[in-house]
Coordinates of C-alpha atoms and ligand atoms in Angstrom, one line a residue:
M1 CA 22.8 32.6 -3.9
D2 CA 18.9 34.0 -2.2
G3 CA 16.3 32.1 -4.6
A4 CA 15.7 35.6 -5.2
E5 CA 14.8 34.7 -9.0
Y6 CA 11.8 32.2 -7.5
I7 CA 8.9 35.1 -8.5
L8 CA 6.8 33.2 -5.9
D9 CA 6.9 33.4 -2.4
S10 CA 6.8 29.6 -0.8
A11 CA 6.7 32.0 2.8
S12 CA 3.2 33.7 2.6
D13 CA -0.3 32.5 3.2
L14 CA -0.7 32.2 -0.6
G15 CA 2.5 30.4 -1.2
R16 CA 1.4 27.9 0.9
E17 CA -1.5 27.2 -0.2
Q18 CA -0.4 26.9 -3.5
L19 CA 2.3 24.4 -2.1
A20 CA -0.6 22.4 -0.1
S21 CA -2.5 22.1 -3.6
L22 CA 0.1 20.6 -6.0
P23 CA 0.2 17.5 -4.6
M24 CA -4.1 17.0 -5.0
L25 CA -3.0 18.1 -8.6
L26 CA 0.1 15.9 -9.2
D27 CA 1.6 13.5 -7.0
A28 CA -1.1 10.9 -9.0
P29 CA 0.9 11.5 -12.2
T30 CA 4.1 12.0 -10.3
H31 CA 3.8 8.5 -8.6
G32 CA 2.9 6.9 -11.6
M33 CA 6.2 8.0 -13.1
L34 CA 8.3 6.7 -9.8
E35 CA 6.7 3.9 -9.5
G36 CA 7.7 2.9 -13.3
V37 CA 11.6 3.4 -12.4
G38 CA 10.9 1.0 -9.7
V39 CA 12.8 3.0 -6.4
Q40 CA 14.0 0.6 -3.7
P41 CA 14.6 0.0 -0.3
G42 CA 17.9 1.8 0.3
W43 CA 18.0 4.1 -1.9
R44 CA 19.3 7.6 -1.4
C45 CA 17.2 10.5 -3.5
L46 CA 17.0 14.2 -3.6
D47 CA 13.7 16.2 -4.5
V48 CA 14.7 20.0 -5.3
G49 CA 12.4 22.4 -4.0
A50 CA 10.4 20.0 -2.2
G51 CA 7.8 22.3 -1.4
D52 CA 5.5 20.6 1.1
G53 CA 7.6 17.3 1.1
S54 CA 4.6 14.7 -0.3
I55 CA 7.1 13.4 -2.8
A56 CA 9.8 13.2 -0.2
R57 CA 7.7 11.6 2.4
W58 CA 6.7 8.9 -0.2
L59 CA 9.6 8.4 -1.4
A60 CA 11.2 7.6 1.9
E61 CA 8.2 5.0 3.1
R62 CA 9.8 3.1 -0.1
T63 CA 13.4 3.7 0.5
G64 CA 13.1 3.2 4.6
P65 CA 14.4 2.0 6.6
T66 CA 18.1 2.1 5.2
G67 CA 17.8 4.6 2.0
G68 CA 16.4 8.0 2.7
V69 CA 15.6 11.7 0.7
V70 CA 17.5 14.4 1.0
A71 CA 14.3 17.4 0.9
V72 CA 16.1 21.1 0.1
D73 CA 14.3 24.2 -0.8
I74 CA 15.1 28.0 0.0
N75 CA 12.1 28.0 2.0
T76 CA 11.0 25.1 4.4
D77 CA 8.9 26.7 6.7
F78 CA 5.9 23.9 5.1
L79 CA 8.2 21.3 4.6
V80 CA 6.8 18.2 6.7
G81 CA 9.2 15.2 7.0
R82 CA 9.1 12.0 8.3
A83 CA 11.2 9.1 9.4
G84 CA 14.3 9.1 6.4
V85 CA 13.7 12.4 5.3
D86 CA 16.3 15.0 6.0
I87 CA 15.3 19.0 5.4
L88 CA 17.5 21.2 4.4
R89 CA 17.3 24.7 3.6
H90 CA 19.3 25.3 0.6
D91 CA 19.2 27.0 -3.0
I92 CA 19.6 24.6 -5.8
N93 CA 22.1 27.4 -7.4
D94 CA 24.4 27.2 -5.1
G95 CA 25.4 23.0 -6.1
V96 CA 23.8 19.6 -5.2
P97 CA 23.6 19.3 -1.3
P98 CA 25.7 16.9 0.4
G99 CA 24.1 13.1 0.6
G100 CA 25.1 12.0 -2.4
P101 CA 25.7 10.5 -5.4
F102 CA 22.2 9.3 -5.6
D103 CA 20.1 6.7 -6.5
L104 CA 16.7 9.6 -7.4
I105 CA 16.8 12.6 -8.3
H106 CA 13.6 14.7 -8.3
A107 CA 12.5 17.9 -9.5
R108 CA 9.0 19.6 -10.1
L109 CA 8.2 22.7 -11.1
V110 CA 11.1 24.1 -10.0
L111 CA 13.9 24.7 -12.7
L112 CA 11.5 26.2 -15.0
H113 CA 12.0 28.9 -13.2
L114 CA 15.0 29.3 -12.4
S115 CA 17.6 31.3 -15.4
R116 CA 20.6 28.4 -15.2
R117 CA 18.0 25.2 -15.7
K118 CA 20.7 24.0 -18.0
E119 CA 23.4 24.1 -15.7
I120 CA 21.3 22.8 -13.0
L121 CA 20.1 19.6 -14.9
K122 CA 24.1 18.9 -15.4
D123 CA 25.1 19.0 -11.9
L124 CA 21.6 16.9 -11.1
V125 CA 23.7 14.3 -13.3
D126 CA 26.6 14.0 -12.5
A127 CA 25.2 13.4 -9.2
L128 CA 24.0 10.3 -9.6
A129 CA 24.7 7.3 -8.7
P130 CA 25.6 4.7 -11.9
G131 CA 22.3 3.4 -12.9
G132 CA 20.4 6.7 -11.1
W133 CA 17.7 8.2 -12.1
L134 CA 16.4 12.3 -13.0
V135 CA 12.5 12.8 -13.1
I136 CA 12.1 16.1 -13.6
G137 CA 8.1 17.8 -13.6
E138 CA 7.8 20.8 -15.3
Y139 CA 4.6 22.6 -16.9
G140 CA 4.1 22.9 -20.8
A141 CA 4.0 25.4 -23.2
R142 CA -0.1 25.5 -23.4
L143 CA -1.4 27.2 -21.1
P144 CA -4.9 26.4 -19.0
Y145 CA -7.4 27.8 -20.9
A146 CA -11.0 28.6 -20.1
V147 CA -13.6 26.5 -21.2
S148 CA -16.8 27.7 -19.9
A149 CA -18.1 31.1 -17.4
A150 CA -21.1 32.7 -17.4
S151 CA -20.4 35.4 -20.6
R152 CA -17.6 34.9 -23.2
S153 CA -16.0 38.2 -21.2
D154 CA -15.2 36.5 -18.6
I155 CA -13.5 33.4 -20.4
Q156 CA -11.4 36.2 -21.9
V157 CA -10.5 37.5 -18.4
F158 CA -9.2 34.2 -17.8
D159 CA -7.3 33.9 -20.9
R160 CA -5.7 37.6 -20.9
V161 CA -4.7 37.2 -17.2
Q162 CA -2.5 33.9 -17.7
D163 CA -1.4 35.2 -21.1
V164 CA 0.2 38.2 -19.3
G165 CA 1.0 36.3 -16.3
H166 CA 3.2 34.0 -18.0
N167 CA 4.3 35.7 -21.5
V168 CA 4.9 39.0 -19.9
V169 CA 5.5 39.0 -15.9
G170 CA 6.7 35.2 -15.8
A171 CA 8.9 35.9 -18.7
A172 CA 10.8 38.8 -17.3
A173 CA 11.3 37.0 -14.3
G174 CA 13.3 34.6 -16.3
Q175 CA 10.7 31.6 -16.2
S176 CA 10.5 29.2 -19.4
M177 CA 7.2 28.0 -20.3
R178 CA 9.2 25.8 -23.2
W179 CA 11.6 24.7 -21.1
A180 CA 8.9 21.7 -20.4
H181 CA 9.7 20.6 -24.1
E182 CA 13.4 21.0 -24.3
V183 CA 14.1 18.4 -20.9
G184 CA 14.8 15.5 -22.7
D185 CA 17.0 16.8 -25.2
H186 CA 19.2 17.6 -22.5
M187 CA 19.2 14.7 -20.4
D188 CA 20.1 12.7 -23.3
A189 CA 23.2 15.6 -24.3
A190 CA 24.1 14.9 -20.5
G191 CA 24.3 11.1 -21.1
L192 CA 21.2 9.8 -20.0
V193 CA 19.8 7.1 -21.2
D194 CA 16.1 5.0 -21.7
I195 CA 14.9 8.7 -21.4
Y196 CA 10.5 8.9 -21.0
A197 CA 7.9 11.6 -21.2
F198 CA 4.2 11.7 -20.6
E199 CA 1.8 14.9 -20.4
H200 CA -0.3 15.2 -18.4
S201 CA -3.6 17.5 -17.4
Q202 CA -7.4 18.0 -16.4
T203 CA -10.1 20.3 -16.5
T204 CA -11.0 22.5 -13.3
I205 CA -13.8 24.0 -12.0
G206 CA -14.7 27.1 -9.7
G207 CA -14.2 26.5 -6.8
G208 CA -11.9 23.4 -7.0
T209 CA -8.6 22.6 -5.9
G210 CA -6.9 23.6 -9.3
C211 CA -8.9 26.7 -9.4
H212 CA -7.9 27.8 -5.9
Y213 CA -4.7 27.4 -6.8
H214 CA -4.7 29.2 -10.1
R215 CA -5.5 31.9 -7.8
S216 CA -3.1 31.6 -5.0
L217 CA -0.5 31.8 -8.0
I218 CA -1.7 34.9 -9.5
L219 CA -2.6 36.7 -5.9
Q220 CA 1.5 36.5 -5.8
I221 CA 1.7 38.1 -8.3
D222 CA -0.9 40.6 -8.0
A223 CA 1.5 44.4 -8.2
P224 CA 4.1 42.8 -11.5
L225 CA 0.3 42.2 -13.1
L226 CA -1.2 45.7 -12.6
A227 CA 1.9 47.1 -13.5
A228 CA 1.9 44.4 -16.6
G229 CA -1.5 46.2 -17.7
I230 CA -3.7 44.0 -16.1
T231 CA -6.7 46.5 -14.1
E232 CA -7.6 46.1 -10.8
D233 CA -11.0 44.8 -12.4
E234 CA -10.0 42.4 -14.3
L235 CA -7.9 41.0 -11.3
K236 CA -11.0 40.9 -9.1
R237 CA -13.0 39.2 -11.8
Y238 CA -10.5 37.0 -12.3
C239 CA -10.6 36.2 -8.8
D240 CA -14.5 35.8 -8.6
L241 CA -14.4 33.6 -11.3
L242 CA -12.4 31.1 -9.5
L243 CA -15.0 30.9 -6.9
D244 CA -17.5 30.6 -9.2
P245 CA -19.1 26.7 -9.9
R246 CA -20.2 27.5 -13.6
F247 CA -16.6 28.4 -14.4
R248 CA -14.4 25.4 -16.0
A249 CA -11.0 25.3 -17.5
W250 CA -8.2 23.2 -18.8
F251 CA -5.4 23.2 -15.9
Y252 CA -1.6 23.3 -17.3
Q253 CA -0.2 20.8 -19.5
F254 CA 2.3 18.7 -16.5
I255 CA 5.1 17.1 -18.5
C256 CA 7.0 14.9 -16.6
T257 CA 10.8 13.5 -18.1
R258 CA 13.1 10.7 -16.9
G259 CA 16.0 9.0 -17.5
H260 CA 18.9 7.4 -16.0
K261 CA 22.9 7.3 -16.1
P262 CA 24.1 3.8 -17.5
R263 CA 25.9 1.3 -15.1
L264 CA 29.2 1.2 -15.2
Ligands
SAM301 C1 6.2 25.5 -7.7 S1 6.5 25.1 -6.3 C2 7.1 23.0 -6.3 C3 7.1 22.4 -4.9 C4 7.3 21.2 -4.9 N1 8.4 20.1 -5.5 C5 5.4 20.3 -5.5 O1 5.8 20.3 -6.8 O2 4.9 20.3 -5.2 C6 8.7 25.4 -6.3 C7 9.3 24.9 -5.2 O3 10.5 25.6 -5.4 C8 11.3 26.0 -4.2 N2 12.2 26.7 -4.9 C9 12.4 27.9 -6.0 N3 13.7 28.4 -5.8 C10 14.0 27.3 -5.6 C11 15.9 27.1 -5.4 N4 16.6 28.2 -6.1 N5 16.3 26.6 -4.9 C12 15.5 25.2 -3.9 N6 14.3 25.5 -3.7 C13 14.1 26.4 -4.9 C14 10.1 26.7 -3.8 O4 10.1 27.8 -2.3 C15 9.1 26.2 -4.0 O5 8.4 25.1 -2.7

């Protein structure tokens, strides 16, 4: 496969901006989850859809020099490595890459985009070593929503673009915002134990990292948004709002779930 179902374009400037924002927004809670796992020197890790590589680098620092990380993505142009990170251009629909069995597999904001997400989760579980951990971070069903803005209609514009972006454009492309809430049950059905999840969110203000991220996301899907009924004026107002310091919104609901394979 060629990763064609991923609705965003990691090879574009907007895609690069989006990937560069994610570590600032989500690495702290993700590090907390991975610290709870207790990553050890010597571990073999896999990062699926590694983006800019921030989590792969963090893992390599802790697993080296005897362990290491395989970092895969359908587009590796912006994936920055370091010692201990093997970068591989790979579509996870084509199977788990070589280098396993893995002591830890991490995938953040990837499976929610992929229609074969349930099968892929099973493949990832199969690729775990006994005792190995699977950590999956996704956005949940509570979408970002505006809290304050210069006018009531600005708030309505933000909420409408979010609604159409996810419930029409994203849904048509096979995205699931329910998946985050189902991951634990699928881990359980696949035989993982000690399943644990947390959720994290924050508010973000116009001009801040979270708002720049929203802007880079929506501009990557401007054509399908317009086709779905968002007007040019709404799109422009949405983008202006995200740079307006009077604007404040709740960011995505980030849900991170982990479980491990029983030891033999
Ligand atoms: C939303 S970004 C998340 C990046 C990174 N995991 C993070 O959270 O910072 C999704 C990433 O998954 C990659 N991706 C999308 N479909 C993929 C596939 N089928 N196989 C591997 N990677 C994929 C994209 O290129 C992109 O880098």
